[in-house]
Coordinates of C-alpha atoms in Angstrom, one line a residue:
M1 CA 98.2 221.7 43.4
G2 CA 100.2 219.8 46.0
C3 CA 102.6 220.8 48.7
S4 CA 105.5 223.2 48.2
S5 CA 109.1 222.2 48.5
V6 CA 110.3 225.8 49.2
D7 CA 111.5 224.8 52.7
G8 CA 112.6 221.3 52.0
A9 CA 111.4 217.9 51.0
C10 CA 107.8 217.4 50.0
G11 CA 106.5 214.4 51.9
S12 CA 109.6 214.2 54.2
K13 CA 108.6 213.0 57.7
T14 CA 112.0 213.4 59.4
P15 CA 114.2 216.5 59.9
R16 CA 117.1 216.7 57.5
R17 CA 120.5 218.5 57.7
T18 CA 120.3 221.8 55.8
R19 CA 122.8 222.6 53.1
A20 CA 123.7 225.9 51.5
V21 CA 121.6 226.7 48.5
A22 CA 123.3 227.8 45.4
D23 CA 122.9 231.4 44.3
P24 CA 119.9 231.3 41.9
G25 CA 121.4 234.1 39.9
S26 CA 124.3 231.8 39.0
C27 CA 122.0 229.1 37.5
S28 CA 122.1 228.6 33.7
A29 CA 119.3 227.1 31.6
R30 CA 119.5 224.7 28.8
F31 CA 116.5 224.1 26.5
L32 CA 115.6 222.9 23.0
D33 CA 113.7 225.3 20.8
P34 CA 110.6 224.1 18.8
Y35 CA 112.9 223.1 16.0
G36 CA 115.2 221.0 18.1
G37 CA 118.1 223.5 18.4
E38 CA 119.8 223.7 21.7
G39 CA 119.9 227.0 23.6
R40 CA 121.8 228.1 26.7
M41 CA 121.5 231.3 28.7
P42 CA 121.3 232.5 32.3
W43 CA 118.2 231.2 34.0
G44 CA 116.9 234.7 34.7
E45 CA 117.0 235.6 31.1
A46 CA 115.5 232.3 29.9
A47 CA 112.6 232.7 32.3
R48 CA 111.9 236.2 30.9
V49 CA 112.4 235.7 27.1
V50 CA 112.0 232.0 26.3
R51 CA 108.5 230.4 25.8
L52 CA 109.5 227.2 27.6
E53 CA 106.0 225.8 27.1
D54 CA 106.9 225.6 23.3
C55 CA 110.1 223.7 23.9
G56 CA 110.6 220.0 23.6
P57 CA 111.9 217.7 26.4
V58 CA 115.5 218.7 27.1
R59 CA 116.1 215.1 28.1
P60 CA 114.7 212.1 26.2
F61 CA 112.0 209.9 27.7
P62 CA 113.5 206.3 27.4
L63 CA 111.5 203.2 26.9
R64 CA 112.3 200.8 29.8
P65 CA 111.6 197.1 29.2
G66 CA 109.4 195.6 31.8
R67 CA 107.7 198.9 32.8
R68 CA 103.9 198.9 32.6
F69 CA 103.9 202.5 31.4
A70 CA 105.7 204.0 28.5
P71 CA 106.2 207.6 27.3
G72 CA 103.2 209.1 25.4
W73 CA 101.3 212.1 24.4
W74 CA 98.5 214.0 26.2
W75 CA 96.1 216.2 24.2
S76 CA 95.7 219.4 26.3
A77 CA 92.2 220.9 26.4
T78 CA 93.9 224.1 27.7
S79 CA 96.2 224.7 24.8
G80 CA 94.8 222.4 22.1
R81 CA 98.2 220.9 21.7
L82 CA 99.9 217.6 22.4
V83 CA 102.1 217.4 25.5
H84 CA 104.9 214.7 25.4
Y85 CA 105.2 213.0 28.8
G86 CA 107.7 210.4 30.1
S87 CA 105.8 208.4 32.7
G88 CA 102.5 207.7 34.3
V89 CA 103.1 210.0 37.2
M90 CA 104.0 212.8 34.7
R91 CA 100.8 212.2 32.8
T92 CA 98.7 212.4 35.9
Q93 CA 100.3 215.8 36.8
V94 CA 99.8 217.0 33.2
M95 CA 96.1 216.0 33.6
L96 CA 95.8 218.0 36.8
L97 CA 97.4 221.1 35.2
D98 CA 95.2 220.7 32.2
R99 CA 92.1 221.1 34.4
D100 CA 93.5 224.1 36.4
P101 CA 91.8 227.3 35.1
S102 CA 94.8 229.4 36.0
V103 CA 97.1 227.4 33.7
T104 CA 97.4 228.4 30.0
A105 CA 100.1 225.9 28.8
M106 CA 102.4 223.2 30.0
A107 CA 105.3 221.1 28.9
C108 CA 107.3 218.2 30.3
R109 CA 111.0 218.7 31.0
P110 CA 111.5 221.7 28.8
V111 CA 114.4 223.2 30.7
E112 CA 117.5 222.0 32.6
L113 CA 119.0 224.2 35.3
S114 CA 122.7 223.9 36.1
W115 CA 124.6 225.5 39.0
R116 CA 127.9 225.2 40.9
E117 CA 127.8 223.9 44.5
P118 CA 129.9 225.6 47.2
D119 CA 132.4 222.7 46.8
G120 CA 132.8 223.4 43.1
T121 CA 130.7 220.5 41.8
V122 CA 128.4 221.4 38.9
V123 CA 124.9 220.0 39.3
S124 CA 122.1 219.9 36.8
H125 CA 118.4 219.2 37.3
A126 CA 115.5 219.2 34.8
P127 CA 112.1 219.6 36.6
H128 CA 109.5 217.2 35.4
L129 CA 107.0 219.8 34.3
M130 CA 106.7 223.5 33.5
A131 CA 103.4 225.4 33.3
R132 CA 102.5 229.0 32.4
F133 CA 99.9 230.9 34.3
R134 CA 97.4 233.4 33.0
D135 CA 99.4 236.3 34.6
G136 CA 102.5 235.2 32.5
C137 CA 104.4 233.8 35.5
G138 CA 105.5 230.2 35.5
L139 CA 105.7 227.0 37.5
L140 CA 108.4 224.4 37.8
L141 CA 107.1 221.1 39.2
D142 CA 108.6 217.8 40.2
C143 CA 106.5 214.7 40.6
A144 CA 107.1 213.6 44.2
G145 CA 106.5 210.2 45.8
R146 CA 104.3 209.6 48.8
G147 CA 107.2 208.7 51.1
E148 CA 110.4 210.4 52.2
I149 CA 112.7 211.7 49.5
S150 CA 116.5 211.6 49.8
A151 CA 118.5 214.6 51.1
R152 CA 120.0 214.8 47.6
L153 CA 116.7 215.3 45.9
A154 CA 115.5 217.6 48.8
H155 CA 118.5 219.8 48.2
R156 CA 117.7 220.1 44.5
A157 CA 114.2 221.0 45.4
D158 CA 115.5 223.8 47.6
V159 CA 117.7 225.1 44.7
M160 CA 114.7 224.9 42.3
A161 CA 112.5 226.8 44.7
A162 CA 115.1 229.5 45.1
A163 CA 115.6 229.8 41.3
A164 CA 111.9 230.0 40.8
R165 CA 111.5 232.7 43.5
A166 CA 114.3 234.7 41.9
V167 CA 112.3 235.2 38.7
G168 CA 108.8 235.5 40.3
W169 CA 107.9 231.9 39.5
Q170 CA 106.7 229.0 41.7
Y171 CA 108.2 225.6 42.4
R172 CA 106.3 222.6 43.7
G173 CA 106.9 219.0 44.5
A174 CA 103.6 217.4 43.7
P175 CA 102.7 214.1 45.3
P176 CA 100.3 211.9 43.3
P177 CA 96.6 212.5 44.0
E178 CA 94.6 210.0 45.9
P179 CA 93.8 206.9 43.7
V180 CA 90.0 207.6 43.7
V181 CA 90.6 211.3 42.7
A182 CA 93.0 210.2 39.9
A183 CA 90.5 207.6 38.6
N184 CA 87.6 210.1 38.6
L185 CA 89.6 212.8 36.8
G186 CA 90.9 210.2 34.4
W187 CA 87.3 209.3 33.5
L188 CA 86.2 213.0 33.2
S189 CA 89.3 213.8 31.1
G190 CA 87.8 211.5 28.4
Y191 CA 85.2 214.3 28.0
R192 CA 87.6 217.3 28.1
H193 CA 87.4 218.0 24.3
P194 CA 85.2 221.0 23.3
R195 CA 83.1 218.7 21.1
Y196 CA 81.3 217.7 24.3
R197 CA 80.4 221.2 25.2
D198 CA 76.7 222.0 24.8
T199 CA 76.0 225.6 25.6
E200 CA 72.3 225.4 25.2
L201 CA 72.0 222.3 27.4
M202 CA 74.2 223.9 30.1
E203 CA 71.8 226.8 30.6
G204 CA 69.3 224.2 31.7
A205 CA 71.9 222.2 33.6
V206 CA 72.9 225.2 35.8
R207 CA 69.2 225.6 36.7
A208 CA 68.7 221.8 37.2
F209 CA 71.7 221.7 39.6
A210 CA 71.1 225.0 41.3
R211 CA 70.6 222.8 44.4
P212 CA 72.6 219.7 44.9
R213 CA 70.9 216.6 43.4
P214 CA 71.8 213.2 42.0
L215 CA 73.4 213.3 38.6
I216 CA 71.1 210.8 36.9
E217 CA 67.9 212.6 38.1
A218 CA 68.8 215.9 36.6
A219 CA 70.2 214.2 33.4
R220 CA 66.8 212.5 32.8
D221 CA 65.0 215.8 33.4
L222 CA 67.2 217.5 30.8
G223 CA 66.5 215.0 28.0
D224 CA 68.0 212.0 26.4
T225 CA 70.7 210.8 28.8
I226 CA 72.8 209.5 25.8
R227 CA 73.1 213.1 24.7
V228 CA 73.0 214.8 28.1
L229 CA 75.6 212.8 30.2
P230 CA 78.6 213.5 28.0
A231 CA 77.9 217.2 28.2
L232 CA 77.5 216.9 32.0
F233 CA 80.8 215.0 32.3
H234 CA 82.4 217.8 30.2
A235 CA 81.0 220.4 32.7
L236 CA 82.3 218.4 35.6
W237 CA 85.8 218.5 34.0
T238 CA 85.7 222.3 33.3
G239 CA 84.2 223.1 36.7
A240 CA 80.9 224.4 35.4
L241 CA 79.4 221.7 37.6
S242 CA 81.0 220.0 40.7
A243 CA 80.9 216.7 42.5
P244 CA 82.9 215.2 45.3
L245 CA 85.9 213.6 43.6
N246 CA 87.2 211.8 46.7
E247 CA 84.5 209.1 46.3
P248 CA 83.8 207.0 43.2
L249 CA 81.7 208.7 40.6
H250 CA 78.4 206.9 39.9
E251 CA 75.0 207.8 38.5
R252 CA 73.6 209.0 41.8
V253 CA 76.6 211.1 42.8
T254 CA 75.6 214.5 44.1
V255 CA 76.2 217.3 41.6
T256 CA 75.8 221.0 42.0
A257 CA 76.3 224.1 39.8
G258 CA 79.7 225.9 40.1
P259 CA 83.3 224.8 40.5
G260 CA 83.2 223.7 44.1
E261 CA 86.5 222.5 45.6
R262 CA 88.8 221.4 42.8
A263 CA 91.1 218.5 43.1
S264 CA 94.7 219.7 43.3
A265 CA 97.9 218.5 41.9

């Protein structure tokens, strides 16, 4: 799911001057409960008792004139709920988390952490996303660019990583996936809804793809392709079937049964 920013800036290509990281035990958390009420408490307590995945964005997602992408909503196949995102890069990372079998829920900017720097300055940062894992632990994630990030943002990443470690969570700075991978997953996500699941058909599909073979060949063997292909796309989304996602999907793409190597965030 992308590179870790535990030791500095994700994507940074040049060494940077290290700065003292604030004590994660001194971080406070601000969040909005499901009814819009504001809550504040020490970060360690919030991570333990607050279901941040149920909280709304702690900062609004503004509409910016001239931008090609506006805030919106993603229906999560993982939780069956809508996730409010603020940008295209956030939506892409939500999509990747939604496909991750270890994730049970996610939210965009549900918490803001604040801390005091050694010079007395109070700094606040709201990670772009939060996710909950099956084991109950959590993930804080920032959407990172492909190039270098500033020393200021790298320092905040260090603080987020320390704060996450202090409560047994993870922190990641996730670069965008390769364009072909994003396009393929975007296509498959259109078939993520359970209505495309066909349990009876999948029993035959697992046998049909026991050995790698072109998608369309097995689809024709399984029956009417109008009915079969949506179920196979759903299986490619869930990982019941796998195909190389680093090349464009097409009717003769090689598919095999099982999850294979999943695209990461």
